[in-house]
mmCIF file of C-alpha atoms in Angstrom:
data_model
loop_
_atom_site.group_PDB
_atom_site.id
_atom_site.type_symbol
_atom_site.label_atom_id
_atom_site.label_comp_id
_atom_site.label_asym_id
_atom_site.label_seq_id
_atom_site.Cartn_x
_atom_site.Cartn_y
_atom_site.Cartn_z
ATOM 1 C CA UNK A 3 11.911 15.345 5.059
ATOM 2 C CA UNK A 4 10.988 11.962 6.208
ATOM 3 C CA UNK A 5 10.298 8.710 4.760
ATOM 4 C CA UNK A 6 6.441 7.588 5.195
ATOM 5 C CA UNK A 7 4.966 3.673 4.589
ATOM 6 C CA UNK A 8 1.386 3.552 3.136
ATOM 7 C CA UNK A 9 -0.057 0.121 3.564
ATOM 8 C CA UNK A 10 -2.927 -0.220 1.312
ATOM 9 C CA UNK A 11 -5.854 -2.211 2.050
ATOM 10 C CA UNK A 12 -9.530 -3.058 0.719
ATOM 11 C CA UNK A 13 -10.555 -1.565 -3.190
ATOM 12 C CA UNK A 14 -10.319 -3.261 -5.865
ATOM 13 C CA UNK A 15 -9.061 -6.540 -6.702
ATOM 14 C CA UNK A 16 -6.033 -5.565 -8.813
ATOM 15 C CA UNK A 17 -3.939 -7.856 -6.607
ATOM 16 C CA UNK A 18 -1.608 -9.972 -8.858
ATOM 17 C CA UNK A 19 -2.369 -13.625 -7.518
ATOM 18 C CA UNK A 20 0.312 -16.277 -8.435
ATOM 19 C CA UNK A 21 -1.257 -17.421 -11.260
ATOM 20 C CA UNK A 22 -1.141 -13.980 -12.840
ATOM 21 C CA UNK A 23 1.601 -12.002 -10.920
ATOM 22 C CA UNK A 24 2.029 -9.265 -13.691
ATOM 23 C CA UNK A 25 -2.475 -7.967 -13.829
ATOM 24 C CA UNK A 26 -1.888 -4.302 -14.915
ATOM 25 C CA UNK A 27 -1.959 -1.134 -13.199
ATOM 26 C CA UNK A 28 -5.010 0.947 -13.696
ATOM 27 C CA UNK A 29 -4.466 4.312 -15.473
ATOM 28 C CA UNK A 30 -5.578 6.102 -12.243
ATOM 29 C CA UNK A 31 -3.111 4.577 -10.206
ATOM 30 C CA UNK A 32 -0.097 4.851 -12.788
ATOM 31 C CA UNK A 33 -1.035 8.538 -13.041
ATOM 32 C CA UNK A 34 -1.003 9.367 -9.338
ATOM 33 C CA UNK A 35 2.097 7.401 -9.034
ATOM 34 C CA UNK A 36 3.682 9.392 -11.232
ATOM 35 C CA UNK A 37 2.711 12.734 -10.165
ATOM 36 C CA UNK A 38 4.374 11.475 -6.452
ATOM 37 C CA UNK A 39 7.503 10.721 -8.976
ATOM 38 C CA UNK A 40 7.599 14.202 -10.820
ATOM 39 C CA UNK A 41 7.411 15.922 -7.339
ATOM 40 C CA UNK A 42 10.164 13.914 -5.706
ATOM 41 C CA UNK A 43 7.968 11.843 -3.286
ATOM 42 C CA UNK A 44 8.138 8.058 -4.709
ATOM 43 C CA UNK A 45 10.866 6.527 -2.638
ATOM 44 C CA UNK A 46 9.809 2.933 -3.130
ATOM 45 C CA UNK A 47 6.503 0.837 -3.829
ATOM 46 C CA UNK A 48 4.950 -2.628 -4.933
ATOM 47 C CA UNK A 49 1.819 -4.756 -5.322
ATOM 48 C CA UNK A 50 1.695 -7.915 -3.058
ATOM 49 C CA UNK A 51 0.634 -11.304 -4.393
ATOM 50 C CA UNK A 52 -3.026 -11.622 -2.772
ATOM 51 C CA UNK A 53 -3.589 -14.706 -2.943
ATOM 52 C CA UNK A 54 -0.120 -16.105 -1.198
ATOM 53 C CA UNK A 55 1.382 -15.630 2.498
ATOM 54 C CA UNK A 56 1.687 -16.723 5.985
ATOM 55 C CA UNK A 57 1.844 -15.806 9.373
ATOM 56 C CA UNK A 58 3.697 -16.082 12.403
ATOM 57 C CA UNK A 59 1.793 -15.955 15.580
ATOM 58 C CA UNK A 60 3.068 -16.077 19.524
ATOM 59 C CA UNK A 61 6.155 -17.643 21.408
ATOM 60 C CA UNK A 62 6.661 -20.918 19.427
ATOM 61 C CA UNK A 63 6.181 -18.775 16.173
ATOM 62 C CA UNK A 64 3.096 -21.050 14.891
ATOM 63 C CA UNK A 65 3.205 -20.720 11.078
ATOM 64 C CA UNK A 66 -0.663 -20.436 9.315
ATOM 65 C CA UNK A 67 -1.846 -19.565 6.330
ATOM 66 C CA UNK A 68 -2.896 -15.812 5.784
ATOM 67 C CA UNK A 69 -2.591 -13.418 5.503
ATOM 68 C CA UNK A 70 -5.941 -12.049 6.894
ATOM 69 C CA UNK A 71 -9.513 -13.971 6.780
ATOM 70 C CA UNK A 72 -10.834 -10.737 5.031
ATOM 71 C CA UNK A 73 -10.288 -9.425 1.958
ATOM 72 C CA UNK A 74 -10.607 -5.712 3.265
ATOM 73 C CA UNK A 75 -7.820 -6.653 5.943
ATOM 74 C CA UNK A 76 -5.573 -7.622 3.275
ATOM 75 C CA UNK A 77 -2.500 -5.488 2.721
ATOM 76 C CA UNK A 78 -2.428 -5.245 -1.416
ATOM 77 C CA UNK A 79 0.760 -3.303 -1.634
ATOM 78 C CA UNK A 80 2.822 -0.838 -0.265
ATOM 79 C CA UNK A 81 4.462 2.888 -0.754
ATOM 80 C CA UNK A 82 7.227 4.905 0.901
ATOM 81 C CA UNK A 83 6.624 8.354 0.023
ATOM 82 C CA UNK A 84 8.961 11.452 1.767
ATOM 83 C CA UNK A 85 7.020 14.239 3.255
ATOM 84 C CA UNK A 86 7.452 16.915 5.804
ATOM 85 C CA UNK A 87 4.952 15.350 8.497
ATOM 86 C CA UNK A 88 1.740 13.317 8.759
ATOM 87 C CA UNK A 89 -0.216 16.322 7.562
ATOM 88 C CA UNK A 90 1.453 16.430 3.939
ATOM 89 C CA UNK A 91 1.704 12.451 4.155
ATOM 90 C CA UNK A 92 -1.945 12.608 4.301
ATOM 91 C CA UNK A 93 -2.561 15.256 1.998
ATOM 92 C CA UNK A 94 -0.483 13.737 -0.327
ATOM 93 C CA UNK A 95 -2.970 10.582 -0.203
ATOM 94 C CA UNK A 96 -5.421 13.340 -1.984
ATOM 95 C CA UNK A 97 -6.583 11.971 -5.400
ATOM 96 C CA UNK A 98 -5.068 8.175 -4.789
ATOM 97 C CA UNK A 99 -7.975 5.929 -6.369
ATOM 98 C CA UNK A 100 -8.279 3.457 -3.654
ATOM 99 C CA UNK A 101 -10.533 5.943 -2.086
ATOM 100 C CA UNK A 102 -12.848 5.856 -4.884
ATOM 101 C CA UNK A 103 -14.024 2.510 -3.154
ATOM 102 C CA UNK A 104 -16.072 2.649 0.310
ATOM 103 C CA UNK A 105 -13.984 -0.540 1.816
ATOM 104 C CA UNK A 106 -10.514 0.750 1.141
ATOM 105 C CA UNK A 107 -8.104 2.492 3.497
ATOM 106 C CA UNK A 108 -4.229 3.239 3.878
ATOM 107 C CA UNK A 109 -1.984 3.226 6.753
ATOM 108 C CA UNK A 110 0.366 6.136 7.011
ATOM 109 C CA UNK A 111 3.195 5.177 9.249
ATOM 110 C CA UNK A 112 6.248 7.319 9.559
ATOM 111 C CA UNK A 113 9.689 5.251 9.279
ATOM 112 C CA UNK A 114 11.824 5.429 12.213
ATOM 113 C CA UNK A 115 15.815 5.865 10.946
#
């Protein structure tokens, strides 16, 4: 099996900000998560702060704010899952709530090791 990142972006604004870094996790999401537990597919996964970050840009490493101008461009958290290929990483993206929301989509990118 390999190791998969899903970068989440868009949906709903569940992002913890740094005021509130602890907003709860919808039942929908704690439920899917769990199901990728029971079946042996969680490998790792977190919210990001939304409201916090920087970026590093070009040769001289220019540090800005960020992390993206758009909310929809902002990464709001992150999974490793294990699957066989892309396929199953995708399928396995079935029944995840961010898709109940027209501006969100995930990244699948398999890990290199």
């Amino acid at each position: 099996m390999k190791d998969y990142l899903l970068l989440f972006r868009g949906g709903p604004q569940y992002i913890p900000s740094a005021e509130q870094p602890q907003a709860p996790i919808s039942p929908d999401w704690r439920n899917w998560m769990e199901t990728l537990v029971k079946n042996g597919r969680f490998v790792a996964g977190q919210r990001l702060v939304g409201d916090t970050g920087a970026v590093l840009k070009g040769r001289k490493t220019q540090l800005t704010d960020g992390p993206y101008a758009e909310g929809k461009e902002v990464v709001a958290g992150y999974l490793i899952i294990k699957a066989n290929d892309l396929e199953e990483a995708a399928a396995l993206l079935k029944g995840c709530p961010i898709f109940e929301h027209d501006d969100a989509s995930t990244e699948i990118r398999e890990i290199a090791f």
